[in-house]
PDB file of N, CA and C in Angstrom:
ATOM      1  N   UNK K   1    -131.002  56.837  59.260  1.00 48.00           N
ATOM      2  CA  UNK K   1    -130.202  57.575  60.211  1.00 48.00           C
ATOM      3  C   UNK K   1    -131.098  58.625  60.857  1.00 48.00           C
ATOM      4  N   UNK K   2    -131.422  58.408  62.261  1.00 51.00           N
ATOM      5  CA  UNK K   2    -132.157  59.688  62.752  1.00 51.00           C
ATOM      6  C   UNK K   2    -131.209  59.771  64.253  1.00 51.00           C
ATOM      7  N   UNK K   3    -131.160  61.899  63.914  1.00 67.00           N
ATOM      8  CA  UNK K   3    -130.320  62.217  65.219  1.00 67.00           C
ATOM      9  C   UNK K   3    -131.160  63.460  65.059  1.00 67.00           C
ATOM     10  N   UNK K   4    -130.999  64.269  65.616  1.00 81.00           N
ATOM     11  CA  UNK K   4    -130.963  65.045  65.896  1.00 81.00           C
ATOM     12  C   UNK K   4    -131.558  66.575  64.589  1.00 81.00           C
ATOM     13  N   UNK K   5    -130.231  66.388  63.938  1.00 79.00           N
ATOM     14  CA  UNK K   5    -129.775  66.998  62.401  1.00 79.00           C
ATOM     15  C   UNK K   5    -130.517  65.696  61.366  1.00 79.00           C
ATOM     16  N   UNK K   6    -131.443  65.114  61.781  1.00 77.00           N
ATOM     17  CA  UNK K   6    -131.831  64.106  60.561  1.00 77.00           C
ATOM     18  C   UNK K   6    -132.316  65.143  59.825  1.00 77.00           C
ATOM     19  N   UNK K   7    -133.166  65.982  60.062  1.00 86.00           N
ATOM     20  CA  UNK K   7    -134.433  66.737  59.086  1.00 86.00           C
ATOM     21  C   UNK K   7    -133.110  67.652  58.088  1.00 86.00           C
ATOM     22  N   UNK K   8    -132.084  67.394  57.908  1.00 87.00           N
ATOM     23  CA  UNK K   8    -130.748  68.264  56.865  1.00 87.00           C
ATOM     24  C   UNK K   8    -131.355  67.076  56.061  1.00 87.00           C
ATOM     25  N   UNK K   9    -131.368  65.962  56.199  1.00 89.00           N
ATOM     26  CA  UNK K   9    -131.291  65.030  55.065  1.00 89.00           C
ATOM     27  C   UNK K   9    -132.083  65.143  53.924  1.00 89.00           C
ATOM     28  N   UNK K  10    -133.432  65.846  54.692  1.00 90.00           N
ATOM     29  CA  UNK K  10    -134.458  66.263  53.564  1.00 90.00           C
ATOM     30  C   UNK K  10    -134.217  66.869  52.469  1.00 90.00           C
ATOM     31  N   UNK K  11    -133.292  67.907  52.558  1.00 92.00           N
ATOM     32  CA  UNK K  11    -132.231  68.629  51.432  1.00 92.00           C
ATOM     33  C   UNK K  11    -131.222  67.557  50.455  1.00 92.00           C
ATOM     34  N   UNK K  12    -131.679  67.759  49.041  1.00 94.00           N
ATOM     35  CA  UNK K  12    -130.926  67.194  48.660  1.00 94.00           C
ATOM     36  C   UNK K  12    -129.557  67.030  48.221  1.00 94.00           C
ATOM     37  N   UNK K  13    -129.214  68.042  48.274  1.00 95.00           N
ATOM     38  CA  UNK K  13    -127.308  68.316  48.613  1.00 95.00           C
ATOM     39  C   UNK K  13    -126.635  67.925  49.766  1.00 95.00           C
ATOM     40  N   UNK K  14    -127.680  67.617  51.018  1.00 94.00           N
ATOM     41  CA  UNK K  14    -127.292  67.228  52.444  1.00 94.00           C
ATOM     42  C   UNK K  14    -126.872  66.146  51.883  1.00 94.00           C
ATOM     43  N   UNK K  15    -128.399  65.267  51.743  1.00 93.00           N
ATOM     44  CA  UNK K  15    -128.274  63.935  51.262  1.00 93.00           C
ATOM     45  C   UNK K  15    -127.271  63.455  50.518  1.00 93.00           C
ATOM     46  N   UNK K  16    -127.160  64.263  49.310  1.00 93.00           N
ATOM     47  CA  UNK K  16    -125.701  63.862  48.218  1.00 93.00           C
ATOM     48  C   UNK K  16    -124.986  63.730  48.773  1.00 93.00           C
ATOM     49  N   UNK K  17    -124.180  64.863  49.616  1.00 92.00           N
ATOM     50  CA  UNK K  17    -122.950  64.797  50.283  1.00 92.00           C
ATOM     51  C   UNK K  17    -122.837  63.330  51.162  1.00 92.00           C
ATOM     52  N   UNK K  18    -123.994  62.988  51.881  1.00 92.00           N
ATOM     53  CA  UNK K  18    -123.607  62.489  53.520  1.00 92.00           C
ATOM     54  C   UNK K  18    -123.511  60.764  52.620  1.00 92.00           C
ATOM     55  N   UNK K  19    -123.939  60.744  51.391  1.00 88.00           N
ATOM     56  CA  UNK K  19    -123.810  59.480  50.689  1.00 88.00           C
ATOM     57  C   UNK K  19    -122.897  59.290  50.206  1.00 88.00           C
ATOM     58  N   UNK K  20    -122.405  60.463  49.603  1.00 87.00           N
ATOM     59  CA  UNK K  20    -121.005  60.579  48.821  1.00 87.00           C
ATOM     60  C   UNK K  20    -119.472  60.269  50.246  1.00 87.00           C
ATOM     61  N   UNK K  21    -119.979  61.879  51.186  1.00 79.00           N
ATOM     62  CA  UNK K  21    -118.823  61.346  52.478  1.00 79.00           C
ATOM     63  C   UNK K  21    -118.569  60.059  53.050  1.00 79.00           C
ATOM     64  N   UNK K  22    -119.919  59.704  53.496  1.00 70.00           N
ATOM     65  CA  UNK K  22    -119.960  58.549  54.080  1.00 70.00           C
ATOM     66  C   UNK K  22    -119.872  57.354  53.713  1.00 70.00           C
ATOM     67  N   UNK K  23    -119.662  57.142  52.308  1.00 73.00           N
ATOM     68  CA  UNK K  23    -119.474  55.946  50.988  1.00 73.00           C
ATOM     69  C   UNK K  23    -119.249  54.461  51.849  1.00 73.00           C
ATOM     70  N   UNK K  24    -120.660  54.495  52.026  1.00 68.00           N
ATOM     71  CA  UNK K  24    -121.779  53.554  52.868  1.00 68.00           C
ATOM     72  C   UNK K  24    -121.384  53.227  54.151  1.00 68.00           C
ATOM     73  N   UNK K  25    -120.633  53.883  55.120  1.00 81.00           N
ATOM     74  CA  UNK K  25    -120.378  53.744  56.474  1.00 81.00           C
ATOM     75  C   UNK K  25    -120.864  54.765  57.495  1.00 81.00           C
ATOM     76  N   UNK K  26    -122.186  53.741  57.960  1.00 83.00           N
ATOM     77  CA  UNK K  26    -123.470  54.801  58.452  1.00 83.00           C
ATOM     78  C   UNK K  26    -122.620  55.403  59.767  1.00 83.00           C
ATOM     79  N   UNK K  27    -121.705  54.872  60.317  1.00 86.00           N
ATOM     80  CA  UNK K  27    -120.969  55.873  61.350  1.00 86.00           C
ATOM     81  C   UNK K  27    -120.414  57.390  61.178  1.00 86.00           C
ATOM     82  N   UNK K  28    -119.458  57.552  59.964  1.00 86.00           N
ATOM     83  CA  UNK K  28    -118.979  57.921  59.421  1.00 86.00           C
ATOM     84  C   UNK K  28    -120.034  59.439  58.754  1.00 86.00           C
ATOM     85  N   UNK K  29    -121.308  58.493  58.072  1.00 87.00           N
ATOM     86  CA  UNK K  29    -122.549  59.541  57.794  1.00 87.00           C
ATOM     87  C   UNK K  29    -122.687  60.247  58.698  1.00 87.00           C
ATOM     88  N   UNK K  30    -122.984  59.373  59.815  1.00 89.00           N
ATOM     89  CA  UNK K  30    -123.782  59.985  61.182  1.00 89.00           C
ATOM     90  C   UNK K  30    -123.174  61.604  61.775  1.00 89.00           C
ATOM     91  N   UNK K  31    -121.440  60.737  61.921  1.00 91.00           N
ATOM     92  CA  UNK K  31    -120.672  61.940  62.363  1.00 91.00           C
ATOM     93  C   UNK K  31    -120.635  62.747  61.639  1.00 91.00           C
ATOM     94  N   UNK K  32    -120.561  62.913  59.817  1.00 92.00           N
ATOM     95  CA  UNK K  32    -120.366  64.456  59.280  1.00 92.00           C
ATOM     96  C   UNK K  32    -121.978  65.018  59.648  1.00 92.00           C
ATOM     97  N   UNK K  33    -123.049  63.913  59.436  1.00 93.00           N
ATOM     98  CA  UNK K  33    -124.113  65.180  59.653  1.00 93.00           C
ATOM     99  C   UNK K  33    -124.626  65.786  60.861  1.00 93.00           C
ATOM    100  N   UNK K  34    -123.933  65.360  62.335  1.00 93.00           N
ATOM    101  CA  UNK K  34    -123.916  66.294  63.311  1.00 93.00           C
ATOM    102  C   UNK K  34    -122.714  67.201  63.245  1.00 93.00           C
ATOM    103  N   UNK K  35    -122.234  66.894  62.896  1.00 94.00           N
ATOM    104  CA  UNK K  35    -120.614  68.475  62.792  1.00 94.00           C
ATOM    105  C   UNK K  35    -121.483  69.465  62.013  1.00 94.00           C
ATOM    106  N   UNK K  36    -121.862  68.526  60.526  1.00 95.00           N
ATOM    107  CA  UNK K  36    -122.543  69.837  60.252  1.00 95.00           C
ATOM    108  C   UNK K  36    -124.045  70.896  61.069  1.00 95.00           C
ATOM    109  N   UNK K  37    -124.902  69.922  61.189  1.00 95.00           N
ATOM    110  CA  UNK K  37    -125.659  70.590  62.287  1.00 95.00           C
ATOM    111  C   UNK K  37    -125.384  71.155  63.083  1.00 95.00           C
ATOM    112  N   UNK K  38    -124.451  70.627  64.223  1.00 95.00           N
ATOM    113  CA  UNK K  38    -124.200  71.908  64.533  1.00 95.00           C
ATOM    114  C   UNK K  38    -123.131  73.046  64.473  1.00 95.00           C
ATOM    115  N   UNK K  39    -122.723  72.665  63.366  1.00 96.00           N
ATOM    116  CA  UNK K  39    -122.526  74.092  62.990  1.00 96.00           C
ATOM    117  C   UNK K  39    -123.307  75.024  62.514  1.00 96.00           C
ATOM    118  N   UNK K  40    -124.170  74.029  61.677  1.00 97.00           N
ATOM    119  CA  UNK K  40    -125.597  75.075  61.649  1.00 97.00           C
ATOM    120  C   UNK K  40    -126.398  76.089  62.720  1.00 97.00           C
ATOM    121  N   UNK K  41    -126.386  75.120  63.191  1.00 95.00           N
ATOM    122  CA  UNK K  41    -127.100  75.557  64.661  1.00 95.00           C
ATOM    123  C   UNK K  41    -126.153  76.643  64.914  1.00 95.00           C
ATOM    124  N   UNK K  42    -124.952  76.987  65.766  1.00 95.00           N
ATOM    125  CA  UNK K  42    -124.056  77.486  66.470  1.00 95.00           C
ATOM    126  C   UNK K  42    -123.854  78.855  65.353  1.00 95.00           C
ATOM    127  N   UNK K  43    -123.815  78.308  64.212  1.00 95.00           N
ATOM    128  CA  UNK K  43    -123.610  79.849  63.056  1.00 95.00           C
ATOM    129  C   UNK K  43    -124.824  80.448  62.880  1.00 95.00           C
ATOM    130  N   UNK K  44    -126.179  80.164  63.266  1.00 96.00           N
ATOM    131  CA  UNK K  44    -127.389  80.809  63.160  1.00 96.00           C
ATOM    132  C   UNK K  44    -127.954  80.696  61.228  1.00 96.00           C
ATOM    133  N   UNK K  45    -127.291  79.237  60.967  1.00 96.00           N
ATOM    134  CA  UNK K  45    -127.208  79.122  59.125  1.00 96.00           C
ATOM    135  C   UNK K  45    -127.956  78.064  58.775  1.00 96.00           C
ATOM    136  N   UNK K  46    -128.846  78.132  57.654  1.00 96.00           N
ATOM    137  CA  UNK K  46    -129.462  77.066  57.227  1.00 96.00           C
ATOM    138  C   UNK K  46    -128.672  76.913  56.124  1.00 96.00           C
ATOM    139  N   UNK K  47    -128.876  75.582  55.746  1.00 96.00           N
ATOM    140  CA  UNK K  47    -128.327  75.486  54.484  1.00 96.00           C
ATOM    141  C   UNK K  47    -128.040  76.308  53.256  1.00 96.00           C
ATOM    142  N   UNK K  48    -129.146  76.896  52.868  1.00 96.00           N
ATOM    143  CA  UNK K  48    -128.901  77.394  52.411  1.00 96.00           C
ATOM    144  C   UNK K  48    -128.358  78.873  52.206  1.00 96.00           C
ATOM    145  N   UNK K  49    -128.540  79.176  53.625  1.00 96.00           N
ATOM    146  CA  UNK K  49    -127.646  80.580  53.877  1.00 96.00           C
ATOM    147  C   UNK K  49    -126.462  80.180  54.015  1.00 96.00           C
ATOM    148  N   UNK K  50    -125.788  78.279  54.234  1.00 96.00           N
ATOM    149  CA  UNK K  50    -124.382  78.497  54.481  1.00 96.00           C
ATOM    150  C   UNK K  50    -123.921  78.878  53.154  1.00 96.00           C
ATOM    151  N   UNK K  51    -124.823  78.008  52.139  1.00 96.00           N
ATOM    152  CA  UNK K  51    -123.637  77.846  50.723  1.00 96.00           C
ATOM    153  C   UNK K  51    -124.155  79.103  50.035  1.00 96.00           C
ATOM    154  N   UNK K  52    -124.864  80.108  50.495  1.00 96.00           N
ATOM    155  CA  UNK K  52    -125.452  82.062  49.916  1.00 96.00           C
ATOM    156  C   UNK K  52    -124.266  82.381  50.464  1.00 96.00           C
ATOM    157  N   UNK K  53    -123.967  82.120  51.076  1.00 95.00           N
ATOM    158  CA  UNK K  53    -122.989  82.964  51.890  1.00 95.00           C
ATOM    159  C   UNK K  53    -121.447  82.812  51.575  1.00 95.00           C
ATOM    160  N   UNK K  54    -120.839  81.545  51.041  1.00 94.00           N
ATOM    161  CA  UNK K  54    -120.018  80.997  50.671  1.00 94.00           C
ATOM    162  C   UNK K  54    -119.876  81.658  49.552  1.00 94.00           C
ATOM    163  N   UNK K  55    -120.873  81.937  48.707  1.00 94.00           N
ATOM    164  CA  UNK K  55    -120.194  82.023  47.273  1.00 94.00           C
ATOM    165  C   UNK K  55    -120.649  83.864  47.179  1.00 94.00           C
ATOM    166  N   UNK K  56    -121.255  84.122  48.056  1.00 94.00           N
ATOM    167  CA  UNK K  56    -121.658  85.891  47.962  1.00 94.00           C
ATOM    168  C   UNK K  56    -120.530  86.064  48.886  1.00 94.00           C
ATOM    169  N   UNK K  57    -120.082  86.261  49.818  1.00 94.00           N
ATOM    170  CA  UNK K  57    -118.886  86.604  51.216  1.00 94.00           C
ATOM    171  C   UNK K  57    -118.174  85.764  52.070  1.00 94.00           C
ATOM    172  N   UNK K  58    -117.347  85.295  50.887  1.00 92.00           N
ATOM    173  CA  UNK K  58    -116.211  84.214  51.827  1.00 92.00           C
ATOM    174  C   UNK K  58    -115.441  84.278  52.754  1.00 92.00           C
ATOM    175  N   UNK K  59    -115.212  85.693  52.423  1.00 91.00           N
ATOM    176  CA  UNK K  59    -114.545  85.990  54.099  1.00 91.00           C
ATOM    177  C   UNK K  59    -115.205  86.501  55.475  1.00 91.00           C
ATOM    178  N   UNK K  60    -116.700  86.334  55.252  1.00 93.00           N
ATOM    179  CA  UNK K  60    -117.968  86.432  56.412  1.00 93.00           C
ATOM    180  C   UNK K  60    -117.935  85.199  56.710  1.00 93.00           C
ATOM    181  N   UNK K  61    -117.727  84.086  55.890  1.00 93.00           N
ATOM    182  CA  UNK K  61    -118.261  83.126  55.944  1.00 93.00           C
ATOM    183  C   UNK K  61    -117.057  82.058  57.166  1.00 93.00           C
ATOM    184  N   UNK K  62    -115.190  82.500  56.451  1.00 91.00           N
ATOM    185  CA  UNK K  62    -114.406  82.460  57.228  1.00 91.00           C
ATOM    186  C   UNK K  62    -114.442  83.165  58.548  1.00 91.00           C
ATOM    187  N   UNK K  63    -114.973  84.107  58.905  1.00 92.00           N
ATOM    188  CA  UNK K  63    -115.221  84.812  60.213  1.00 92.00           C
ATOM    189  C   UNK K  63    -116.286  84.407  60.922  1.00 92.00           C
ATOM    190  N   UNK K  64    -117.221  83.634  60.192  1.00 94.00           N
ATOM    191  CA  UNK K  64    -118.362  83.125  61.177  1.00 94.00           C
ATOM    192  C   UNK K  64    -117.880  81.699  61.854  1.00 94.00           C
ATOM    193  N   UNK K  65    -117.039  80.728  60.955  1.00 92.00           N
ATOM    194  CA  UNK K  65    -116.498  80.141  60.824  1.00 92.00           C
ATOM    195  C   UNK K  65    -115.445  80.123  62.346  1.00 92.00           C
ATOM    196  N   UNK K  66    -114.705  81.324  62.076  1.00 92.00           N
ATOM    197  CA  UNK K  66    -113.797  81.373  63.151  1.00 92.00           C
ATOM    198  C   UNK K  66    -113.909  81.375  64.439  1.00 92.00           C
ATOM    199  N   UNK K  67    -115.269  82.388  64.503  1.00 94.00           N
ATOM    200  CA  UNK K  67    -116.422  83.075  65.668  1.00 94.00           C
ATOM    201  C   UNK K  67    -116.562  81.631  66.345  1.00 94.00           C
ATOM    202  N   UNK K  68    -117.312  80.859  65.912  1.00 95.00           N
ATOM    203  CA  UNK K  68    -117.626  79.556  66.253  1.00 95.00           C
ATOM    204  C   UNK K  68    -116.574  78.347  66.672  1.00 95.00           C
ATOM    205  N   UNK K  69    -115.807  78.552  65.945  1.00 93.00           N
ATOM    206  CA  UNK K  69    -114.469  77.505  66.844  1.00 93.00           C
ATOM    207  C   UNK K  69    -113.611  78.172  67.887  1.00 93.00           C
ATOM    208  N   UNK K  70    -114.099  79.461  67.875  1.00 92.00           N
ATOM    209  CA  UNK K  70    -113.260  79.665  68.968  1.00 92.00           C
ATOM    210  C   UNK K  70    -114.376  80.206  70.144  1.00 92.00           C
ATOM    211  N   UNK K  71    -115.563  80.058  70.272  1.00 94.00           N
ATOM    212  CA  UNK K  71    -116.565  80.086  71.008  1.00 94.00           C
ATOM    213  C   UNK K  71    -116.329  78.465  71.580  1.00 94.00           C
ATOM    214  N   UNK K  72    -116.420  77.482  70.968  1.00 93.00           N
ATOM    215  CA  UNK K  72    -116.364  75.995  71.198  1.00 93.00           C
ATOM    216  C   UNK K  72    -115.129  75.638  72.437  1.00 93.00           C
ATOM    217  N   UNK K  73    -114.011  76.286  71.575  1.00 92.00           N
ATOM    218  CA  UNK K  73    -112.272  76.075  72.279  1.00 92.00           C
ATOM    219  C   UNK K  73    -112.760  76.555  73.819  1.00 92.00           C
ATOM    220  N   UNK K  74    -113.310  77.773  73.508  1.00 91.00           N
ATOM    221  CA  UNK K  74    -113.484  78.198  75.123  1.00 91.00           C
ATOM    222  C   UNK K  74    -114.641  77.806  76.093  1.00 91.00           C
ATOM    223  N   UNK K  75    -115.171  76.785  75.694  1.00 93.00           N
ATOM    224  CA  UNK K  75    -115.842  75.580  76.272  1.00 93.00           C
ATOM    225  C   UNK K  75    -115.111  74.906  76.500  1.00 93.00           C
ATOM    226  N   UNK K  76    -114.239  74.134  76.143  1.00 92.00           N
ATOM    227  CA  UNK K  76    -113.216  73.384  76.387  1.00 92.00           C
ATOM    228  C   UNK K  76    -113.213  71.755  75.195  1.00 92.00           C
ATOM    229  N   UNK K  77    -114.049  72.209  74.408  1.00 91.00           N
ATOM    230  CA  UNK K  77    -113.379  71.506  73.424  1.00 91.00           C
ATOM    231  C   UNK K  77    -112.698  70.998  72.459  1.00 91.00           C
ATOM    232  N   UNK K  78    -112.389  69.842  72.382  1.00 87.00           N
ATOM    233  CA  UNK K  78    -111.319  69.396  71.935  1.00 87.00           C
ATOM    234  C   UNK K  78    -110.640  70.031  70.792  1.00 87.00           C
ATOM    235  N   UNK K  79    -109.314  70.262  70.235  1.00 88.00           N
ATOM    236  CA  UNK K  79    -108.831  70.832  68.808  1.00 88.00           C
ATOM    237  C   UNK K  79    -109.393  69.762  67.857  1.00 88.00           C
ATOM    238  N   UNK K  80    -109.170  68.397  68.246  1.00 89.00           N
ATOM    239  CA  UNK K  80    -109.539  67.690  67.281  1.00 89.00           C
ATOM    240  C   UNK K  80    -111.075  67.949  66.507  1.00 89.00           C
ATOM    241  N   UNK K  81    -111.713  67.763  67.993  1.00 90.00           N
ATOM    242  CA  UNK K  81    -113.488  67.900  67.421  1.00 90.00           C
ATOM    243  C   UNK K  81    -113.779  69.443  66.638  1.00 90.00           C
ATOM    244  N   UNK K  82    -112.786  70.417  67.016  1.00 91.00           N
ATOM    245  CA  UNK K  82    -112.363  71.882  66.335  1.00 91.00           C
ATOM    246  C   UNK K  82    -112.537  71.585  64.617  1.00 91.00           C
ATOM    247  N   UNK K  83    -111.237  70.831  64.671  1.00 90.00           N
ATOM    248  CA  UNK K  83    -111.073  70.605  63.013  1.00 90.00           C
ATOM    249  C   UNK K  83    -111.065  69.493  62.379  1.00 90.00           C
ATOM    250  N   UNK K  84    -112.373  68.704  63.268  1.00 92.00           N
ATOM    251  CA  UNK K  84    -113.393  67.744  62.182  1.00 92.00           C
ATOM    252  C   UNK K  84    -114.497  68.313  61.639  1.00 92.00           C
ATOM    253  N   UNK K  85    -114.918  69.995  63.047  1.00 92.00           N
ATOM    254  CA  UNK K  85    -115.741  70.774  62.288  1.00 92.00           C
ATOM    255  C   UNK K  85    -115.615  71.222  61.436  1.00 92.00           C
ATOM    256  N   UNK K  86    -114.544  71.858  60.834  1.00 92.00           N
ATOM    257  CA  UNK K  86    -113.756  72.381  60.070  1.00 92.00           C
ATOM    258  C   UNK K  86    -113.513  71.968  58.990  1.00 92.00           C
ATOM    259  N   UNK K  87    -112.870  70.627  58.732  1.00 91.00           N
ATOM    260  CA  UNK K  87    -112.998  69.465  57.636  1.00 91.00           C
ATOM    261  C   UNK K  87    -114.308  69.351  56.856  1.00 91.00           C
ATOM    262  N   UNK K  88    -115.168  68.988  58.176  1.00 93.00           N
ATOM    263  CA  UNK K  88    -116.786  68.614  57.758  1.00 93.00           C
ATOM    264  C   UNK K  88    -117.438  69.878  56.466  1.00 93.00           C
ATOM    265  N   UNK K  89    -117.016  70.898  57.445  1.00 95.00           N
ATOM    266  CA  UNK K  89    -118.131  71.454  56.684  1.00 95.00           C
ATOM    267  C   UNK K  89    -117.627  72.724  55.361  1.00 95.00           C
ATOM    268  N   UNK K  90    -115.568  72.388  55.165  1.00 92.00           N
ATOM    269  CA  UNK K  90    -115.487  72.801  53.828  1.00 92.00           C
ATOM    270  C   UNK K  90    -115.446  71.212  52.869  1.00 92.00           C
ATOM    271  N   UNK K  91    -115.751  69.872  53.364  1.00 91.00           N
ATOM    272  CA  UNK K  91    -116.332  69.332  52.521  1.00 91.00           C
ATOM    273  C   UNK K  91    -117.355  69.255  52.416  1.00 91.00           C
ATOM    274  N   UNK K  92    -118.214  69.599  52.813  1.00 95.00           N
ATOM    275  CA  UNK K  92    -119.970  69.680  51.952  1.00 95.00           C
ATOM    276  C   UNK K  92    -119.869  71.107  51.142  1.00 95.00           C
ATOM    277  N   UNK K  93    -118.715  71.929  51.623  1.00 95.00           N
ATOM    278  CA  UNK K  93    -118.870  73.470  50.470  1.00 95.00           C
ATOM    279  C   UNK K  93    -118.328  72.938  49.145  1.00 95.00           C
ATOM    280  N   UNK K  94    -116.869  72.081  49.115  1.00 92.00           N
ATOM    281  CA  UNK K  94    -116.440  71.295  47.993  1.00 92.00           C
ATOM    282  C   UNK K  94    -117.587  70.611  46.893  1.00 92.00           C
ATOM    283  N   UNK K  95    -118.186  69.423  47.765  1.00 94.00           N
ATOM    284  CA  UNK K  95    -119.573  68.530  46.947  1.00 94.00           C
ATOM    285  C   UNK K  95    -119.775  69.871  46.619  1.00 94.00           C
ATOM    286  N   UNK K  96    -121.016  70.826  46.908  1.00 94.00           N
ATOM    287  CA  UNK K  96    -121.550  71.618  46.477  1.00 94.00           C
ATOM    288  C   UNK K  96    -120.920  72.398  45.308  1.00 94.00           C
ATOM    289  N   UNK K  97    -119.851  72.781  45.001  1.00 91.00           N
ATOM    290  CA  UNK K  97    -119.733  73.925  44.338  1.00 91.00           C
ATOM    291  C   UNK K  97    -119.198  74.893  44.710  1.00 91.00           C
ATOM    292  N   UNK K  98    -118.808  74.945  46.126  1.00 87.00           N
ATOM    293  CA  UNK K  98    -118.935  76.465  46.905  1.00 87.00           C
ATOM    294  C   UNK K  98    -117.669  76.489  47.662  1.00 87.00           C
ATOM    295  N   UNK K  99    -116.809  76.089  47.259  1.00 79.00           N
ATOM    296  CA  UNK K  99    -115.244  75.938  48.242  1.00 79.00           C
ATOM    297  C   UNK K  99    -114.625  77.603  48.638  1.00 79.00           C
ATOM    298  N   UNK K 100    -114.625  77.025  49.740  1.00 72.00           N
ATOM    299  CA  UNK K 100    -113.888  78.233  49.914  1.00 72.00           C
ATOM    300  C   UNK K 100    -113.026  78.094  50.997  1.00 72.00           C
ATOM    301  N   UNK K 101    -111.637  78.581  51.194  1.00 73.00           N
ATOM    302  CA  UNK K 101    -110.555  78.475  51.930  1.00 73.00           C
ATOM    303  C   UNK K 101    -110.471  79.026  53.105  1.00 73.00           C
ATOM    304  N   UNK K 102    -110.911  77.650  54.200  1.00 69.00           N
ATOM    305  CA  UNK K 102    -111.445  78.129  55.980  1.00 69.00           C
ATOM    306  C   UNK K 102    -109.969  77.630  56.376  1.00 69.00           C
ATOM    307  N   UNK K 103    -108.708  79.352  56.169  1.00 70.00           N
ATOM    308  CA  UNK K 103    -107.519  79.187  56.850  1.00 70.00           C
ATOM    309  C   UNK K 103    -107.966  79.722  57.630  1.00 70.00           C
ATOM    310  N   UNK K 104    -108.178  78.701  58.939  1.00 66.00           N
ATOM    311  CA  UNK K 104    -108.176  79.020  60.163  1.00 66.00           C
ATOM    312  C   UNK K 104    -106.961  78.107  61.151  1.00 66.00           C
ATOM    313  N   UNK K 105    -106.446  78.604  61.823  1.00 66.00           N
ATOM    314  CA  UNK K 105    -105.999  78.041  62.884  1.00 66.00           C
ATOM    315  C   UNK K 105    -106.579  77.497  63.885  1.00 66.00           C
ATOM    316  N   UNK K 106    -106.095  76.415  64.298  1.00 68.00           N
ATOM    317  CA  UNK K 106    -106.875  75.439  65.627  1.00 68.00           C
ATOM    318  C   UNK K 106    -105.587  75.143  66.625  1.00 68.00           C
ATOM    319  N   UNK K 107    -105.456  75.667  67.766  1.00 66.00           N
ATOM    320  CA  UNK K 107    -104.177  75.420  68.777  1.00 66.00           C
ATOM    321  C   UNK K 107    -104.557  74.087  69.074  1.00 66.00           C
ATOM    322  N   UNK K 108    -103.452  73.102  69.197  1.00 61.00           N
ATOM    323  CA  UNK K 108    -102.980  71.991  69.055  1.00 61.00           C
ATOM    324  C   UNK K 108    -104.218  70.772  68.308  1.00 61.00           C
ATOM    325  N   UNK K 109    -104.531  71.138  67.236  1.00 54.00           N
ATOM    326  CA  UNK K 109    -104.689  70.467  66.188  1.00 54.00           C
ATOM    327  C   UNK K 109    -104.037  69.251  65.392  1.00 54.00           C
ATOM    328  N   UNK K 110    -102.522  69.437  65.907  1.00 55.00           N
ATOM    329  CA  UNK K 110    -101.249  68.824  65.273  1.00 55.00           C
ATOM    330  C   UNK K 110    -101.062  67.659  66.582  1.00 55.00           C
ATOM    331  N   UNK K 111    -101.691  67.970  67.482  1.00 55.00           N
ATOM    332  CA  UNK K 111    -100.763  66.838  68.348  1.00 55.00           C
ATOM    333  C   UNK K 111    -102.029  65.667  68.597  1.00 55.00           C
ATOM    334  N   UNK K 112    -101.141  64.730  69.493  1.00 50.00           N
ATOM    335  CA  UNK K 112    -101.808  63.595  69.595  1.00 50.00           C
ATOM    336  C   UNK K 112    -101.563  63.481  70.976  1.00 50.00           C
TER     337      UNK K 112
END
């Protein structure tokens, strides 16, 4: 798999996760490891400052979190692509160890 966010793979918790998420459907891989990239990117976070940060200041982590989807919304994208980011990247905090509860709201998230 090379995109963009390939060089996350080098990490081996990336890797775990995107094998574990993606439970062998390289589409599926592909898409969590650009959500997560860029969220990386967009939060100014490497890996390992996301999951330092997760388990030292969860509610920085929910506010950076927030900062960023609602920077996105006012680009004009989608709720959905909102909270696949969202999905994505409190499941790689889950794999890891590091869960933490991103109640955030996404306006029309719910519809189709």
């Amino acid at each position: 798999m090379t995109s963009r966010h390939g060089h996350l793979l080098s990490d081996p918790r990336v890797r775990g996760w995107i094998e574990n998420a993606g439970n062998g459907c390289e589409a599926t891989a592909a898409a969590y490891l650009r959500a997560l990239g860029r969220f990386l990117s967009r939060a100014g976070l490497t890996v390992d400052g996301l999951l330092d940060l997760a388990r030292r200041d969860p509610l920085a982590l929910r506010d950076r979190m927030a900062a960023v989807l609602h920077d996105m919304a006012a680009e004009g994208r989608l709720p959905a692509t909102l909270h696949f980011m969202k999905a994505t990247v409190s499941s790689f905090l889950r794999y890891n160890g590091a869960e933490v509860p991103l109640k955030i709201r996404i306006r029309g998230a719910g519809r189709n």
